[in-house]
C-alpha positions as semicolon CSV with decimal commas, in nm:
position;residue;x (nm);y (nm);z (nm)
1;X;0,831;-0,877;1,697
2;X;1,053;-0,863;2,012
3;X;0,905;-0,846;2,349
4;X;1,144;-0,838;2,636
5;X;1,373;-1,124;2,514
6;X;1,099;-1,339;2,321
7;X;1,048;-1,305;1,959
8;X;0,655;-1,320;1,859
9;X;0,560;-1,341;1,506
10;X;0,245;-1,150;1,357
11;X;0,039;-1,392;1,166
12;X;-0,102;-1,284;0,835
13;X;-0,450;-1,385;0,914
14;X;-0,474;-1,136;1,211
15;X;-0,295;-0,852;1,370
16;X;-0,335;-0,765;1,712
17;X;-0,238;-0,374;1,750
18;X;-0,198;-0,412;2,119
19;X;0,164;-0,524;2,071
20;X;0,245;-0,187;1,942
21;X;0,123;-0,016;2,286
22;X;0,432;0,034;2,469
23;X;0,424;0,063;2,848
24;X;0,647;0,320;2,927
25;X;0,589;0,318;3,314
26;X;0,662;-0,069;3,308
27;X;1,024;-0,030;3,143
28;X;1,267;-0,184;3,339
29;X;1,572;-0,023;3,185
30;X;1,642;0,313;3,067
31;X;1,735;0,199;2,722
32;X;1,504;-0,069;2,546
33;X;1,463;-0,193;2,180
34;X;1,190;-0,345;2,023
35;X;1,121;-0,488;1,674
36;X;0,805;-0,521;1,501
37;X;0,757;-0,709;1,162
38;X;0,494;-0,557;0,954
39;X;0,302;-0,742;0,697
40;X;-0,033;-0,706;0,503
41;X;-0,227;-0,771;0,843
42;X;-0,071;-0,483;1,002
43;X;-0,150;-0,262;0,730
44;X;-0,512;-0,392;0,699
45;X;-0,543;-0,346;1,077
46;X;-0,408;0,018;1,080
47;X;-0,648;0,104;0,803
48;X;-0,441;0,373;0,637
49;X;-0,540;0,518;0,276
50;X;-0,192;0,516;0,131
51;X;-0,038;0,165;0,218
52;X;-0,265;-0,145;0,240
53;X;-0,006;-0,397;0,209
54;X;0,371;-0,448;0,270
55;X;0,642;-0,643;0,442
56;X;0,878;-0,418;0,631
57;X;1,060;-0,434;0,990
58;X;1,030;-0,148;1,212
59;X;1,306;-0,115;1,494
60;X;1,218;0,110;1,778
61;X;1,468;0,247;2,037
62;X;1,328;0,380;2,362
63;X;1,549;0,575;2,578
64;X;1,447;0,746;2,885
65;X;1,624;1,110;2,869
66;X;1,458;1,237;3,206
67;X;1,199;1,155;3,466
68;X;0,870;1,121;3,272
69;X;1,028;1,199;2,922
70;X;1,119;0,935;2,647
71;X;1,308;0,977;2,318
72;X;1,146;0,721;2,077
73;X;1,383;0,662;1,768
74;X;1,233;0,442;1,479
75;X;1,422;0,284;1,199
76;X;1,154;0,130;0,929
77;X;1,290;-0,073;0,611
78;X;1,135;-0,286;0,359
79;X;0,884;-0,255;0,085
80;X;0,514;-0,157;0,061
81;X;0,259;-0,190;-0,208
82;X;0,127;0,121;-0,335
83;X;-0,085;0,206;-0,656
84;X;0,085;0,349;-0,977
85;X;-0,036;0,696;-1,034
86;X;-0,011;0,617;-1,411
87;X;-0,173;0,282;-1,476
88;X;-0,344;0,219;-1,107
89;X;-0,194;-0,113;-1,090
90;X;0,008;-0,219;-0,760
91;X;0,361;-0,177;-0,733
92;X;0,642;-0,221;-0,492
93;X;0,811;0,072;-0,337
94;X;1,086;0,049;-0,109
95;X;1,086;0,239;0,235
96;X;1,367;0,313;0,427
97;X;1,316;0,581;0,705
98;X;1,449;0,715;1,054
99;X;1,240;0,902;1,247
100;X;1,217;1,016;1,598
101;X;0,943;1,097;1,846
102;X;0,940;1,262;2,229
103;X;0,722;1,130;2,467
104;X;0,641;1,276;2,822
105;X;0,387;1,252;3,073
106;X;0,123;1,521;3,103
107;X;-0,245;1,562;3,214
108;X;-0,388;1,469;2,889
109;X;-0,305;1,320;2,553
110;X;-0,181;1,558;2,279
111;X;0,035;1,566;1,983
112;X;0,242;1,850;1,838
113;X;0,482;1,782;1,542
114;X;0,740;1,550;1,683
115;X;0,607;1,567;2,059
116;X;0,360;1,372;2,217
117;X;0,201;1,419;2,589
118;X;0,053;1,121;2,734
119;X;-0,165;1,113;3,048
120;X;0,052;1,000;3,340
121;X;-0,212;0,789;3,469
122;X;-0,203;0,562;3,178
123;X;0,183;0,558;3,108
124;X;0,126;0,396;2,753
125;X;0,184;0,504;2,401
126;X;0,038;0,333;2,095
127;X;0,317;0,355;1,811
128;X;0,128;0,144;1,549
129;X;-0,014;0,490;1,390
130;X;0,317;0,647;1,430
131;X;0,498;0,392;1,234
132;X;0,247;0,384;0,965
133;X;0,252;0,754;0,928
134;X;0,652;0,766;0,917
135;X;0,598;0,506;0,620
136;X;0,354;0,711;0,432
137;X;0,575;1,024;0,483
138;X;0,873;0,835;0,365
139;X;0,703;0,750;0,027
140;X;0,762;0,966;-0,296
141;X;0,476;1,211;-0,377
142;X;0,448;1,039;-0,718
143;X;0,430;0,647;-0,738
144;X;0,512;0,539;-1,088
145;X;0,625;0,206;-1,233
146;X;0,984;0,201;-1,395
147;X;0,972;0,286;-1,770
148;X;0,788;0,017;-1,953
149;X;0,642;-0,173;-1,648
150;X;0,302;-0,013;-1,637
151;X;-0,017;-0,218;-1,747
152;X;-0,002;-0,173;-2,129
153;X;-0,376;-0,212;-2,182
154;X;-0,417;0,104;-1,938
155;X;-0,166;0,307;-2,079
156;X;-0,301;0,261;-2,439
157;X;-0,662;0,354;-2,299
158;X;-0,517;0,663;-2,135
159;X;-0,326;0,764;-2,455
160;X;-0,658;0,738;-2,657
161;X;-0,860;0,926;-2,409
162;X;-0,594;1,188;-2,379
163;X;-0,564;1,229;-2,761
164;X;-0,958;1,241;-2,795
165;X;-0,965;1,526;-2,529
166;X;-0,700;1,726;-2,678
167;X;-0,864;1,698;-3,035
168;X;-1,176;1,784;-2,898
169;X;-1,028;2,100;-2,753
170;X;-0,861;2,190;-3,062
171;X;-1,174;2,199;-3,257
172;X;-1,375;2,406;-3,021
173;X;-1,108;2,681;-2,981
174;X;-1,058;2,855;-3,314
175;X;-0,749;3,098;-3,313
176;X;-0,835;3,456;-3,361
177;X;-0,737;3,567;-3,710
178;X;-0,507;3,861;-3,562
179;X;-0,289;3,595;-3,409
180;X;-0,259;3,387;-3,713
181;X;-0,042;3,679;-3,869
182;X;0,163;3,707;-3,570
183;X;0,229;3,339;-3,574
184;X;0,344;3,379;-3,916
185;X;0,591;3,679;-3,823
186;X;0,715;3,465;-3,547
187;X;0,770;3,138;-3,777
188;X;0,958;3,360;-4,038
189;X;1,207;3,491;-3,781
190;X;1,271;3,146;-3,641
């Protein structure tokens, strides 16, 4: 992670999320860049539900646009680990997203869409959760391995249970005899 002109590495065994707290009052320039290396310890420390592991880089550009108002632009790229919706095994999912957030001073903390108000007395914003949310929102809705890459044993079990269920349902639902005659008419016309 880049703090000032010093590069600091976040160690996998522990992640201090304090490094993601930006002191907006203490910025010495109207245009500042920070880089955060996100690893498994970051995702574990944030405690989100969707992503538990990953290796990504978050680049943050902070620009003062007016007195007490800041434009934060995030570019996050890398890979995260999610569970496959089909076989439940872990899979790598690439992520590359650009997002922005406007932060301004106010009386108390509040969030509305891409707009955050922080107490002027504090003058700090914690970007860890925002970075995590940007990653989670950039993921596709459906997480599925490429064809042939799913856990074969799980797919076989899924197919077995799907076949059993559908055959049980067919046995319980008998077709009304009146519909059988209509189906015969339909098939004869096709």
